[in-house]
CSV table of C-alpha atoms in Angstrom, one decimal:
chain,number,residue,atom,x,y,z
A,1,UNK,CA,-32.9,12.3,-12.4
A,2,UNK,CA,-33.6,8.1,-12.6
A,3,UNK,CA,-33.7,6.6,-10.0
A,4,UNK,CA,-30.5,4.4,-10.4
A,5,UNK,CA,-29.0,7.5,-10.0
A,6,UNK,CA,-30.3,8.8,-7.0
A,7,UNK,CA,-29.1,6.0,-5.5
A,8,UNK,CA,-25.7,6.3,-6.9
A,9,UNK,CA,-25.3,9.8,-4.9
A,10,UNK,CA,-26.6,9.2,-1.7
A,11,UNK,CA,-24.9,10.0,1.6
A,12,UNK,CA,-22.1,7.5,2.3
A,13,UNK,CA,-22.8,4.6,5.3
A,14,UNK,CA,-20.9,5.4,8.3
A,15,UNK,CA,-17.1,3.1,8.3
A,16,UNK,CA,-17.0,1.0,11.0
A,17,UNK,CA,-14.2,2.0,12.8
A,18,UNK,CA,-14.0,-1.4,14.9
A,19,UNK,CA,-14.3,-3.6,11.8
A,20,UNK,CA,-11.3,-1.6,10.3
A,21,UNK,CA,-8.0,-2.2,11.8
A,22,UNK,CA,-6.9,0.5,14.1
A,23,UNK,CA,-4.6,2.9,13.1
A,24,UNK,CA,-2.2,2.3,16.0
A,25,UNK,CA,-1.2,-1.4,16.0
A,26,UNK,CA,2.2,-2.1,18.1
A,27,UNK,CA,1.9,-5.6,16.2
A,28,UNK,CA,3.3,-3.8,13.1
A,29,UNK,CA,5.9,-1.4,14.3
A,30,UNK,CA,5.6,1.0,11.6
A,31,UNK,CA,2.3,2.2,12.1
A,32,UNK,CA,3.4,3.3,15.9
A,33,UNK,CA,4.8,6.7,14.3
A,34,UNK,CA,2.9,6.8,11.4
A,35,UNK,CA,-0.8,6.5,13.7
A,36,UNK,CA,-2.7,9.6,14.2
A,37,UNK,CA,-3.1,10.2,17.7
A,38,UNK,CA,-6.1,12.5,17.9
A,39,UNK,CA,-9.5,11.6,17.5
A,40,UNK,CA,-10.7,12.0,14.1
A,41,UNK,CA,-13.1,14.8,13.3
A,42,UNK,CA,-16.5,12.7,12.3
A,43,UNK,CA,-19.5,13.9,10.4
A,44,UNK,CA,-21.7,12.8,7.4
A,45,UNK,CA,-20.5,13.0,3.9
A,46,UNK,CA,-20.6,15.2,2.5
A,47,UNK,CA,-20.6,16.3,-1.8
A,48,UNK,CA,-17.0,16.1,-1.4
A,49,UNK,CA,-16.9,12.5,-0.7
A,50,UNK,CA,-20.1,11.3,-2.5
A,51,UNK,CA,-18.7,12.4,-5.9
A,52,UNK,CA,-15.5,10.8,-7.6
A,53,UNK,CA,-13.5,10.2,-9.9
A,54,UNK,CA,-14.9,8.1,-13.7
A,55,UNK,CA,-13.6,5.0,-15.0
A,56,UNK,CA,-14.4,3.8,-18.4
A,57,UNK,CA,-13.4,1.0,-20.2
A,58,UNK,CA,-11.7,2.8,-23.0
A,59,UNK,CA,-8.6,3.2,-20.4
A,60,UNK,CA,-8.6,-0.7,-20.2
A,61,UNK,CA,-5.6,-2.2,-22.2
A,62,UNK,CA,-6.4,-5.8,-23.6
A,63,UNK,CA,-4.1,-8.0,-21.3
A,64,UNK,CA,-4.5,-5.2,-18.3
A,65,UNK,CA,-5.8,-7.9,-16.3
A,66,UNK,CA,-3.5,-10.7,-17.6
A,67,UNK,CA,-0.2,-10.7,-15.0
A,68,UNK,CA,1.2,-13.8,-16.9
A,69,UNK,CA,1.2,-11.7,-20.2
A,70,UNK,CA,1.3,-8.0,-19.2
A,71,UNK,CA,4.7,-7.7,-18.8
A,72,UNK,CA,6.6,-8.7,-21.8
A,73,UNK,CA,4.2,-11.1,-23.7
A,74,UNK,CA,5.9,-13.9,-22.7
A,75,UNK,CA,4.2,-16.3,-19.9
A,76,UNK,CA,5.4,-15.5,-15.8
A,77,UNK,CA,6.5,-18.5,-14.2
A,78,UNK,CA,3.9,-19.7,-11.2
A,79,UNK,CA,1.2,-21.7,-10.4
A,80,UNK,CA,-1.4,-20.2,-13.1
A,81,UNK,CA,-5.0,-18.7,-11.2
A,82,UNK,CA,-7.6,-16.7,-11.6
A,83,UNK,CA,-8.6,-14.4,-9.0
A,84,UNK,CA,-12.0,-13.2,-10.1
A,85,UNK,CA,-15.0,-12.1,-8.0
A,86,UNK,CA,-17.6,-9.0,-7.7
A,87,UNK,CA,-17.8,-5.2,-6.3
A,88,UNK,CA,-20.5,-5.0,-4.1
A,89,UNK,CA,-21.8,-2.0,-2.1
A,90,UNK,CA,-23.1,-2.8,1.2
A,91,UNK,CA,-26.6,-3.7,0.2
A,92,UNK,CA,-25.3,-6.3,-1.8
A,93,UNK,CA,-25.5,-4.8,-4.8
A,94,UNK,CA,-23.2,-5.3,-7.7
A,95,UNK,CA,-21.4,-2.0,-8.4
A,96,UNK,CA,-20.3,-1.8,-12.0
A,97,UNK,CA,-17.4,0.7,-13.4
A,98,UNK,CA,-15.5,0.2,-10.6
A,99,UNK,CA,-11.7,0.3,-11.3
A,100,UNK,CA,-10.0,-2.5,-9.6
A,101,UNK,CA,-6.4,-2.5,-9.5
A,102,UNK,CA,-3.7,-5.1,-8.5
A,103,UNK,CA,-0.2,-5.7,-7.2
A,104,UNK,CA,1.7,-8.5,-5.8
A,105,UNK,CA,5.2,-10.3,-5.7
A,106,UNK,CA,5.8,-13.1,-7.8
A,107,UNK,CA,5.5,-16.6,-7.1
A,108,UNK,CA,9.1,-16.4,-5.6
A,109,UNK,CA,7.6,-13.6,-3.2
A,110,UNK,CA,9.3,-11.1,-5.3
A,111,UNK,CA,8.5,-7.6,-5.7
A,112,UNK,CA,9.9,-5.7,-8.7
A,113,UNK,CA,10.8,-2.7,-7.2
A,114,UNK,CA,14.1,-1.2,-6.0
A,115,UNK,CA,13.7,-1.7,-2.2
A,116,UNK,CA,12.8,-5.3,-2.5
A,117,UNK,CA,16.5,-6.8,-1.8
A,118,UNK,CA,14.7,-10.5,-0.9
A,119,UNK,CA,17.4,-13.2,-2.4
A,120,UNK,CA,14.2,-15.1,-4.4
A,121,UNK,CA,14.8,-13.6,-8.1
A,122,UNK,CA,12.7,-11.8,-10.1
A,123,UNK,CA,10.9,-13.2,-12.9
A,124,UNK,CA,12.1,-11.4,-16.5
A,125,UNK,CA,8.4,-11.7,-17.6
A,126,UNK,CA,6.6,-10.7,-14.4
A,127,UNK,CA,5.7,-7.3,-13.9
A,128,UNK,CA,3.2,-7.5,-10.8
A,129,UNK,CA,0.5,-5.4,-11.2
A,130,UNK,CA,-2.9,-5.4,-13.4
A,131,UNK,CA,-6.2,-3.7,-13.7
A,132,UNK,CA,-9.6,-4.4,-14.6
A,133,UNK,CA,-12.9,-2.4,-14.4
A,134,UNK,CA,-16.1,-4.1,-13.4
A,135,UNK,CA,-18.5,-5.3,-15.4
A,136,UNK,CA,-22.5,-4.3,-15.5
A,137,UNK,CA,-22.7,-6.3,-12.4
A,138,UNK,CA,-20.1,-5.9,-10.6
A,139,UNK,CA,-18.3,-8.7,-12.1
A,140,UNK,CA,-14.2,-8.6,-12.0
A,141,UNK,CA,-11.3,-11.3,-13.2
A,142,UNK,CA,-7.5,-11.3,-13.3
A,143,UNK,CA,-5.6,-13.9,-14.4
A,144,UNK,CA,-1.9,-14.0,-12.7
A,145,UNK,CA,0.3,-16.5,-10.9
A,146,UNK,CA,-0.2,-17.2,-7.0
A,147,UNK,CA,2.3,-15.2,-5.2
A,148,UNK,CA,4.5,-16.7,-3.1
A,149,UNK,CA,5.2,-15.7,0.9
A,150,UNK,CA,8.2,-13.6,2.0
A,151,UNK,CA,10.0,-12.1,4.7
A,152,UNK,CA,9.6,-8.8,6.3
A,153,UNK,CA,11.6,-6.6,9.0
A,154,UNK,CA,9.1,-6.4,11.7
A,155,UNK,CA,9.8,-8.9,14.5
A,156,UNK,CA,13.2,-11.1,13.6
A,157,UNK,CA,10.8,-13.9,11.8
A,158,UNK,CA,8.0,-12.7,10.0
A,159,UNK,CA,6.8,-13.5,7.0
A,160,UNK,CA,3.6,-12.3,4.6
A,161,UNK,CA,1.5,-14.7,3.4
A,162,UNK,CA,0.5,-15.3,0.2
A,163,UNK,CA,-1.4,-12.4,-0.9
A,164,UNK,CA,-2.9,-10.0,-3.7
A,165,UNK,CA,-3.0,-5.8,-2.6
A,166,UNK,CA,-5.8,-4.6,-4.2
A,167,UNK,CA,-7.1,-0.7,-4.8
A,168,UNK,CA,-10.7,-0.2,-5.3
A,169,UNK,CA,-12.7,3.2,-6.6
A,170,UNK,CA,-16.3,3.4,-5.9
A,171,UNK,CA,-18.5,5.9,-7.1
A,172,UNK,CA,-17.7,8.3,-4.3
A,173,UNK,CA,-14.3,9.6,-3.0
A,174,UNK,CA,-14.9,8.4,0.4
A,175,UNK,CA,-15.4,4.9,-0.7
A,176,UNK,CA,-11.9,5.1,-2.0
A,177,UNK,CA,-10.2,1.6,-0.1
A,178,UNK,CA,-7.0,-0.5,-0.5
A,179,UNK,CA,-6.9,-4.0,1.4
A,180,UNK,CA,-5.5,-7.3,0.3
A,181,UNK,CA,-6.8,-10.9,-0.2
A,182,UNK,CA,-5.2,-13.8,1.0
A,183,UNK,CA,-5.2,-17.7,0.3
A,184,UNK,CA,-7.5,-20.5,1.6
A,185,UNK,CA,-5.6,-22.4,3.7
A,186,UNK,CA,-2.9,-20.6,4.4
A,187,UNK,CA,-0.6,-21.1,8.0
A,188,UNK,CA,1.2,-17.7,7.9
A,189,UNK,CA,-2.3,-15.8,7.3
A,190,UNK,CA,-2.9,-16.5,11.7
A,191,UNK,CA,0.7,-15.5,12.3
A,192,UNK,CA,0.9,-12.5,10.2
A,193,UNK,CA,1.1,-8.8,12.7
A,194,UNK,CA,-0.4,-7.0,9.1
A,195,UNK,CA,-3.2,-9.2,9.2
A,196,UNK,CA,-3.7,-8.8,13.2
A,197,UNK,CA,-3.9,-5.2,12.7
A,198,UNK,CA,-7.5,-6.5,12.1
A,199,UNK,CA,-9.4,-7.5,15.4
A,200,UNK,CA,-12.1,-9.6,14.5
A,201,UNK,CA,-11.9,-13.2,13.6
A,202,UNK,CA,-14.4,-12.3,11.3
A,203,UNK,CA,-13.7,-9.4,9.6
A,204,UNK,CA,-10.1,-11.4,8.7
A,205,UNK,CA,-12.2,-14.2,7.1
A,206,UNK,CA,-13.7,-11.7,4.6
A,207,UNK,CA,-10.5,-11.1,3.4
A,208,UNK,CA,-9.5,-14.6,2.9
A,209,UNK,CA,-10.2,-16.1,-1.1
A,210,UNK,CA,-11.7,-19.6,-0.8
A,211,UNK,CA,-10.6,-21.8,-3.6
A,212,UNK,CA,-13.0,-21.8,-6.2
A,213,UNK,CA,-12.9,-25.2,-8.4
A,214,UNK,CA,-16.0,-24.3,-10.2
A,215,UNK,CA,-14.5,-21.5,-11.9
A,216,UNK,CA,-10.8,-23.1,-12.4
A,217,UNK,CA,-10.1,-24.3,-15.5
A,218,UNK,CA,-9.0,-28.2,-16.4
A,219,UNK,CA,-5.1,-28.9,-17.1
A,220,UNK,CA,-4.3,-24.8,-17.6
A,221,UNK,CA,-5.8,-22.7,-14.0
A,222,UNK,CA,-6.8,-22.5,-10.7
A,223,UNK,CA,-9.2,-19.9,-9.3
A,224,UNK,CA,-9.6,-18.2,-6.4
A,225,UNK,CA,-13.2,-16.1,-5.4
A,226,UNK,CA,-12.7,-13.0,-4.3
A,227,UNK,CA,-15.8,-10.1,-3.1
A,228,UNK,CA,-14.8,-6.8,-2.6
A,229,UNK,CA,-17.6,-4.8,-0.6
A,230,UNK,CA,-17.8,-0.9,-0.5
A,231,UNK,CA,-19.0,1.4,1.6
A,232,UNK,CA,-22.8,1.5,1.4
A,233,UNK,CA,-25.0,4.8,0.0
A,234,UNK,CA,-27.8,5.8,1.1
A,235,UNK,CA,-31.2,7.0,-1.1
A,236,UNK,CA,-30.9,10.3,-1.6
A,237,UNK,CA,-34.6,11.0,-2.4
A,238,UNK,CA,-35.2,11.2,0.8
A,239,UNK,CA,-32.6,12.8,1.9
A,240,UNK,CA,-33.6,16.6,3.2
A,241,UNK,CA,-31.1,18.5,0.9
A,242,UNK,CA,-32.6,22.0,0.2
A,243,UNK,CA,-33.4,22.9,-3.5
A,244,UNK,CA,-31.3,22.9,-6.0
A,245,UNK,CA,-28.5,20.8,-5.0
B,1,UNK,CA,-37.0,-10.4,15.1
B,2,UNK,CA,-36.0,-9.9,10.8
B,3,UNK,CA,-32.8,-10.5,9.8
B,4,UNK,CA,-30.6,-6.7,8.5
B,5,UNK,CA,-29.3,-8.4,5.4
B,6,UNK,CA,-26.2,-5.1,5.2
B,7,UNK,CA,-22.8,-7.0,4.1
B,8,UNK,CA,-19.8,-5.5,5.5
B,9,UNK,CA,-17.4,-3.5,3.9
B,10,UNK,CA,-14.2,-4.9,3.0
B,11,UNK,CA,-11.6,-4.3,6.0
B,12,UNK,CA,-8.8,-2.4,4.8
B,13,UNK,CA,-5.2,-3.0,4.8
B,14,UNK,CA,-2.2,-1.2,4.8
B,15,UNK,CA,-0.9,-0.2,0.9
B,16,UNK,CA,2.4,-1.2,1.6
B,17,UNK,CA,6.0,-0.2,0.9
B,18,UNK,CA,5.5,-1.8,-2.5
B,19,UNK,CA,2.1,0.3,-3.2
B,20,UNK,CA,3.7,2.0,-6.2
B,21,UNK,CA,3.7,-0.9,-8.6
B,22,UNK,CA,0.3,-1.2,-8.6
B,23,UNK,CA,-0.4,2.6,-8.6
B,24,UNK,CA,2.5,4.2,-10.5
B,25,UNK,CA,4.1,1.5,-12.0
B,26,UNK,CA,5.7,3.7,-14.8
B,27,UNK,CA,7.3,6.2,-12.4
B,28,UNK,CA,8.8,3.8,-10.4
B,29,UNK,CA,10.3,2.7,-13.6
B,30,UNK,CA,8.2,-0.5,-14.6
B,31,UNK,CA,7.1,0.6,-17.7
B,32,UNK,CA,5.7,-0.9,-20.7
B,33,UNK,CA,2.4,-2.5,-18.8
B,34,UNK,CA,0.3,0.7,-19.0
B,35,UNK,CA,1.2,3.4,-21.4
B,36,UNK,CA,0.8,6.0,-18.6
B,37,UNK,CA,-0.2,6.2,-14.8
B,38,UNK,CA,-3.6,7.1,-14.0
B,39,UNK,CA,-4.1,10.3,-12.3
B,40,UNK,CA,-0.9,11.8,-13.8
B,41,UNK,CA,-2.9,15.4,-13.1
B,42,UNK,CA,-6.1,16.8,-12.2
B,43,UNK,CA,-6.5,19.6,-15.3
B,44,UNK,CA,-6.2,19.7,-18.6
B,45,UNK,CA,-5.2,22.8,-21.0
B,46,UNK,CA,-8.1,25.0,-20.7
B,47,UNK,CA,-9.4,24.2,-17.2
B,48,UNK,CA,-11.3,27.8,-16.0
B,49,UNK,CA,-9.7,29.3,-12.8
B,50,UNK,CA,-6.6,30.1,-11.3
B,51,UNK,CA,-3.6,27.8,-11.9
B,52,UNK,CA,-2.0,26.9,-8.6
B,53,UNK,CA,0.5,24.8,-7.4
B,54,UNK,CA,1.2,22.9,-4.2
B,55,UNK,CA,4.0,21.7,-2.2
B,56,UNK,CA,4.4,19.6,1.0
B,57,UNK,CA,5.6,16.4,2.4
B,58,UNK,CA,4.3,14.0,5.0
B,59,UNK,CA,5.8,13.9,8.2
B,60,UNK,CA,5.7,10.8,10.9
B,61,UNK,CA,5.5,10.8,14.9
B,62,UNK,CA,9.4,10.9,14.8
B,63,UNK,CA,9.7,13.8,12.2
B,64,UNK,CA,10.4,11.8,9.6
B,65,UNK,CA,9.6,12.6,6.5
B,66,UNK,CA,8.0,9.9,4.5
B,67,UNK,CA,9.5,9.1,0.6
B,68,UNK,CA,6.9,6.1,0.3
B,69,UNK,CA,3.3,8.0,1.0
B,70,UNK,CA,1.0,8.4,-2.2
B,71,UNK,CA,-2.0,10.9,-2.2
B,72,UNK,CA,-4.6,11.2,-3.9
B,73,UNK,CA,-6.3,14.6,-4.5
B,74,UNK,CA,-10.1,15.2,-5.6
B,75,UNK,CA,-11.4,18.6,-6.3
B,76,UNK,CA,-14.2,20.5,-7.7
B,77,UNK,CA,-13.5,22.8,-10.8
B,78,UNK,CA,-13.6,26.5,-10.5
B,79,UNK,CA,-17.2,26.6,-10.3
B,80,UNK,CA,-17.5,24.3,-7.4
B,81,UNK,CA,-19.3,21.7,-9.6
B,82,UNK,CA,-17.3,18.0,-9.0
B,83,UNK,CA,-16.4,16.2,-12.7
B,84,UNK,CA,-17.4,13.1,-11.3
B,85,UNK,CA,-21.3,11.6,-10.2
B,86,UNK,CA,-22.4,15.3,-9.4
B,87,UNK,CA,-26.1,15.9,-9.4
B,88,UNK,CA,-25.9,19.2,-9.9
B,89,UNK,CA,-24.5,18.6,-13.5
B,90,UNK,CA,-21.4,18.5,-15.7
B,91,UNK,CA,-18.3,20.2,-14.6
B,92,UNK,CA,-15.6,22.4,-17.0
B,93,UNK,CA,-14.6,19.8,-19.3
B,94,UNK,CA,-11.2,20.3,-18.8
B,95,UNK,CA,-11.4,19.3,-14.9
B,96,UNK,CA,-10.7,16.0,-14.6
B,97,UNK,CA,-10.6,16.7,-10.3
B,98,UNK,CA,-8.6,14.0,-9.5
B,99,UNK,CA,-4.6,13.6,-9.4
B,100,UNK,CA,-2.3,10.6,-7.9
B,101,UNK,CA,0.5,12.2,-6.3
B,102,UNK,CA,3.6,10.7,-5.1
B,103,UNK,CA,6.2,11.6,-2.6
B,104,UNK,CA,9.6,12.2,-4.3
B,105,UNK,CA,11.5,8.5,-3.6
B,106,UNK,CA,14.3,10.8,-2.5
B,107,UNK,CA,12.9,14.1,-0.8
B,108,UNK,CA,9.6,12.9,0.1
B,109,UNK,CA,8.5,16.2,-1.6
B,110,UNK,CA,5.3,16.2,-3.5
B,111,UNK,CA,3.8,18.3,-5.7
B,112,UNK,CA,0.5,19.1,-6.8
B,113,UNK,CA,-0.3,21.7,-9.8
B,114,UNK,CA,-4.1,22.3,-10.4
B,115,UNK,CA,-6.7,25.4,-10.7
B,116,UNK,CA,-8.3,26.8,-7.3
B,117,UNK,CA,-11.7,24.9,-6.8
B,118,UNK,CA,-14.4,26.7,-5.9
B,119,UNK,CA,-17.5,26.1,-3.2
B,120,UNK,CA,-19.2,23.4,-2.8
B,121,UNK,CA,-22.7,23.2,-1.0
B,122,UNK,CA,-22.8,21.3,2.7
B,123,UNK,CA,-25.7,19.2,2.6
B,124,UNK,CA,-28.3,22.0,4.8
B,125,UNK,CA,-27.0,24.3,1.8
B,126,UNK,CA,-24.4,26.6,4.0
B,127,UNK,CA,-21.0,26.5,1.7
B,128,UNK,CA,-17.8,25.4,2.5
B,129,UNK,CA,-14.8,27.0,1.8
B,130,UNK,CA,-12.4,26.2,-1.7
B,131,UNK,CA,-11.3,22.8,-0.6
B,132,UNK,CA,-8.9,20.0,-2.2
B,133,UNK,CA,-10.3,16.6,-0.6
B,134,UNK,CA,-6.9,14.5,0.2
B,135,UNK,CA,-6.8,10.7,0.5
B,136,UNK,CA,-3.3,9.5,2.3
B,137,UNK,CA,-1.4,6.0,2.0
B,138,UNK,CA,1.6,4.6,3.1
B,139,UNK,CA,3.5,1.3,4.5
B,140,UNK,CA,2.3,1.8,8.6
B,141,UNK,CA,-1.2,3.1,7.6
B,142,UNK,CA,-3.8,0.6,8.4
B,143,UNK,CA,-6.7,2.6,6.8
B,144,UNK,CA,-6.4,5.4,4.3
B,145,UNK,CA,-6.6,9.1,6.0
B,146,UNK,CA,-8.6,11.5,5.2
B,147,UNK,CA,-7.7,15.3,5.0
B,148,UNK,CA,-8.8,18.2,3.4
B,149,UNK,CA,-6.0,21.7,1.7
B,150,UNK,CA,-7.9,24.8,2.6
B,151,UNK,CA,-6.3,28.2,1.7
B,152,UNK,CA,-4.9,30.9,3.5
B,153,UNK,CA,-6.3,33.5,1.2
B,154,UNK,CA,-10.1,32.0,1.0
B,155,UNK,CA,-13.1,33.2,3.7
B,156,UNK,CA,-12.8,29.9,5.9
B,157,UNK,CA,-14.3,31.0,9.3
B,158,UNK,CA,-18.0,30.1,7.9
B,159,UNK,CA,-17.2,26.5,6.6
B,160,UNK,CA,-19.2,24.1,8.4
B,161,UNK,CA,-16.8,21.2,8.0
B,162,UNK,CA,-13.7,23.7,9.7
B,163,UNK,CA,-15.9,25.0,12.3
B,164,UNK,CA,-16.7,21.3,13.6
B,165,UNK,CA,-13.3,20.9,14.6
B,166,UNK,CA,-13.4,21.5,18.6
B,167,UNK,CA,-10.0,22.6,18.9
B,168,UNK,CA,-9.4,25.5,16.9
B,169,UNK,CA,-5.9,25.7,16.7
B,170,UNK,CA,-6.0,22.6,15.1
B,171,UNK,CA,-7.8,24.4,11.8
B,172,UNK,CA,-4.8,26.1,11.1
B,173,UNK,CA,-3.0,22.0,9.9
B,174,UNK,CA,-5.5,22.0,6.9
B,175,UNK,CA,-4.9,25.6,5.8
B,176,UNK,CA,-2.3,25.9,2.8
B,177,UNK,CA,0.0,28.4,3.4
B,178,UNK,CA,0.7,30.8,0.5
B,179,UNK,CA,4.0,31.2,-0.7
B,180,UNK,CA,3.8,33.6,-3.6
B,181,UNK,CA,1.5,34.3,-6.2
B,182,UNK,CA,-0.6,31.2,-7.0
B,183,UNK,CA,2.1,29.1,-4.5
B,184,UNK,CA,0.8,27.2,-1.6
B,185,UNK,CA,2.9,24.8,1.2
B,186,UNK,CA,0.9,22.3,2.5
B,187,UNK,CA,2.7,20.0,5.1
B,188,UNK,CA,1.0,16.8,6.8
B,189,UNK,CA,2.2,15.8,10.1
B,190,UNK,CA,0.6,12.7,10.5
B,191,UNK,CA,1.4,12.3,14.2
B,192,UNK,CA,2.0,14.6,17.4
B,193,UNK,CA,3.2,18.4,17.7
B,194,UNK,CA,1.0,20.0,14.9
B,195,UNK,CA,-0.6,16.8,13.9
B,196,UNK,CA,-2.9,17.4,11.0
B,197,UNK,CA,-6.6,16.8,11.1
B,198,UNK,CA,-7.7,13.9,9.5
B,199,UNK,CA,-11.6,12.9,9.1
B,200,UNK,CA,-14.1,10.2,8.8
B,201,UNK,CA,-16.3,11.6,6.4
């Protein structure tokens, strides 16, 4: 076994529980019925949740993570960015093979699918979702238009901010997370009861994408960074696993 | 004092009502951006073991049943080896051990056909019992549960993951129930009466 590899299948870092949002959050009605109310029953990982699912890049289409062409081929209408950044375990490592994958509204605040009645239309050549898989160090990009805020049934006013939902793989089961990234600068991110489900000033920032002009691109994009952090692994040299395992 | 230089991992968010776009666009009918869905099942023809097939929904506080959750199912093949990062070497070929399974948009029924795994070591070497590890989203769920199908017709009183659960009545949410030969019901009940046990593994 190399060494890369024992690293690769080490026990999984503990989640912090209080970092996460809580599963019961009046703020956002639906999670009161849809909370567990007992504890949860805690222990290590275990193989079940330190192996997982493979990703390789022959499953990558060409314009997967091109949301202004994926659709039809013709361009989405929107103010053009790219949304790129890296998959990083929680030693700061770059984790590579990763399958990212995306969905949003369009820059009307639009979903295509059936139960989104909003009255902003949807856009013939926006689909509203891409993937990518990351690159030897971690590296990801999308390019896609900058979604636009909506309304939401949860109090009588609410509205989303801008944001990108985003699905991430690591190399284990249990690092298996869906979050979402939001927009530098934007009012309804401090207002929004889905991002308050959250309840550290801090842990909301890491979820906010500061504008990135180094990486946008003159007279055609702008770009947005984006760092997507997994649950650590442990070495598992060291590990006391009996022989044979 | 040194500095710990650990980052922290990316707070989670709920999936969303809209979660199928990104997961399943082609069954929710936006098709033409990938040729198929990932995940569309967890064998191929030829996997080793017994073919079975699951059935259950997801049930809220208010005995709802959900139409919008999506699960995700990973499993060892027949052997007990995993088909993905296992250091205990490659796994039947035609295990892929992974599946993406919706909730029917108009029952909320889901199903799950696959072959039976088989036991998989607990890190001090003791094994657990034939287990399908579940991973649970939906609009309302902050962070993904976790949950595990064990089987009514599998030795699961020396599993060291079931016997950690203090109240043992509780075992009895994470045990499929069979419904016929290689049929098994699986219901979650993802809060009160009968809630299922979920984990932080």
């Amino acid at each position: 076994m190399t060494l890369s590899n024992a690293i690769d299948s080490g026990p999984l870092f503990s989640r912090d529980r209080d970092w996460h949002p809580a599963a019961y959050t009046p703020g956002y009605k639906t999670s009161m019925t849809r909370a567990p109310f007992r504890p949860l029953v805690a222990l290590g990982s275990t193989l079940s949740e330190e192996t997982g699912p493979a990703f390789g890049q022959s499953m990558i289409g060409r314009l997967d993570n091109n949301l202004i062409l994926n659709f039809t081929g013709q361009p989405a209408v929107g103010e053009r960015i790219i949304m790129h950044g890296r998959v990083l375990d929680e030693q700061g490592r770059g984790v590579p093979n990763v399958l990212v994958e995306i969905w949003q509204a369009n820059a009307g605040g639009r979903y295509r699918h059936k139960k989104d009645g909003y009255l902003a239309p949807l856009d013939p050549n926006f689909g509203g979702c891409g993937r990518a898989l990351s690159g030897p160090d971690g590296s990801y990009e999308f390019l896609t238009v900058r979604p636009g805020a909506y309304p939401w049934p949860n109090h009588v006013n609410n509205w989303r901010p801008m944001h990108i939902h985003i699905s991430v793989f690591g190399s284990g089961f249990g690092q298996r997370l869906i979050t979402q990234m939001y927009f530098e600068g934007d009012p309804l991110i401090a207002r929004c009861p889905i991002v308050n489900t959250i309840g550290q000033q801090k842990a909301i920032e890491a979820l906010v994408a500061p504008l990135d002009m180094n990486r946008a691109i003159p007279m055609d994009c702008l770009a947005y960074k984006f760092d997507i952090v997994l649950r650590g692994r442990r070495q598992s040299v060291f590990e006391n696993r009996k022989e044979g395992m | 004092m040194q500095r710990l230089d650990y980052l922290k991992e990316s707070p989670s968010q709920t999936a969303g009502p809209y979660v199928h776009i990104g997961l399943t666009p082609n069954k929710l009918g936006n098709t033409g951006i990938y040729p198929q869905d990932l995940g569309e099942s967890p064998i191929q023809p030829g996997a080793q073991g017994e073919a079975i097939t699951i059935i259950g929904t997801v049930r809220d506080g208010a005995g709802m049943i959900l139409r919008d959750a999506l699960i995700e199912s990973w499993q060892a093949d027949a052997r007990g080896i995993y088909p993905g990062n296992d250091p205990r070497g490659a796994a039947d070929p035609n295990v892929s051990g992974w599946a993406r399974i919706i909730a029917n948009f108009d029952s909320g029924e889901w199903t799950l056909n696959t072959v039976k795994p088989g036991r998989v070591p607990f890190p001090d070497g003791r094994m657990m019992a034939p287990h399908i590890s579940l991973w649970l989203v939906a609009r309302g769920i902050n962070l993904g549960l976790q949950t595990r199908i064990y089987f009514e017709d599998e030795e699961n009183d020396s599993c060291p993951v079931l016997q950690r659960i203090e109240h043992r009545e509780r075992v009895q949410t994470l045990i499929a129930r069979k419904t016929g030969p290689g049929q098994y019901r699986f219901d979650i009940v993802l809060q009160g009466a009968g809630e299922t046990v979920f984990f932080d593994l």
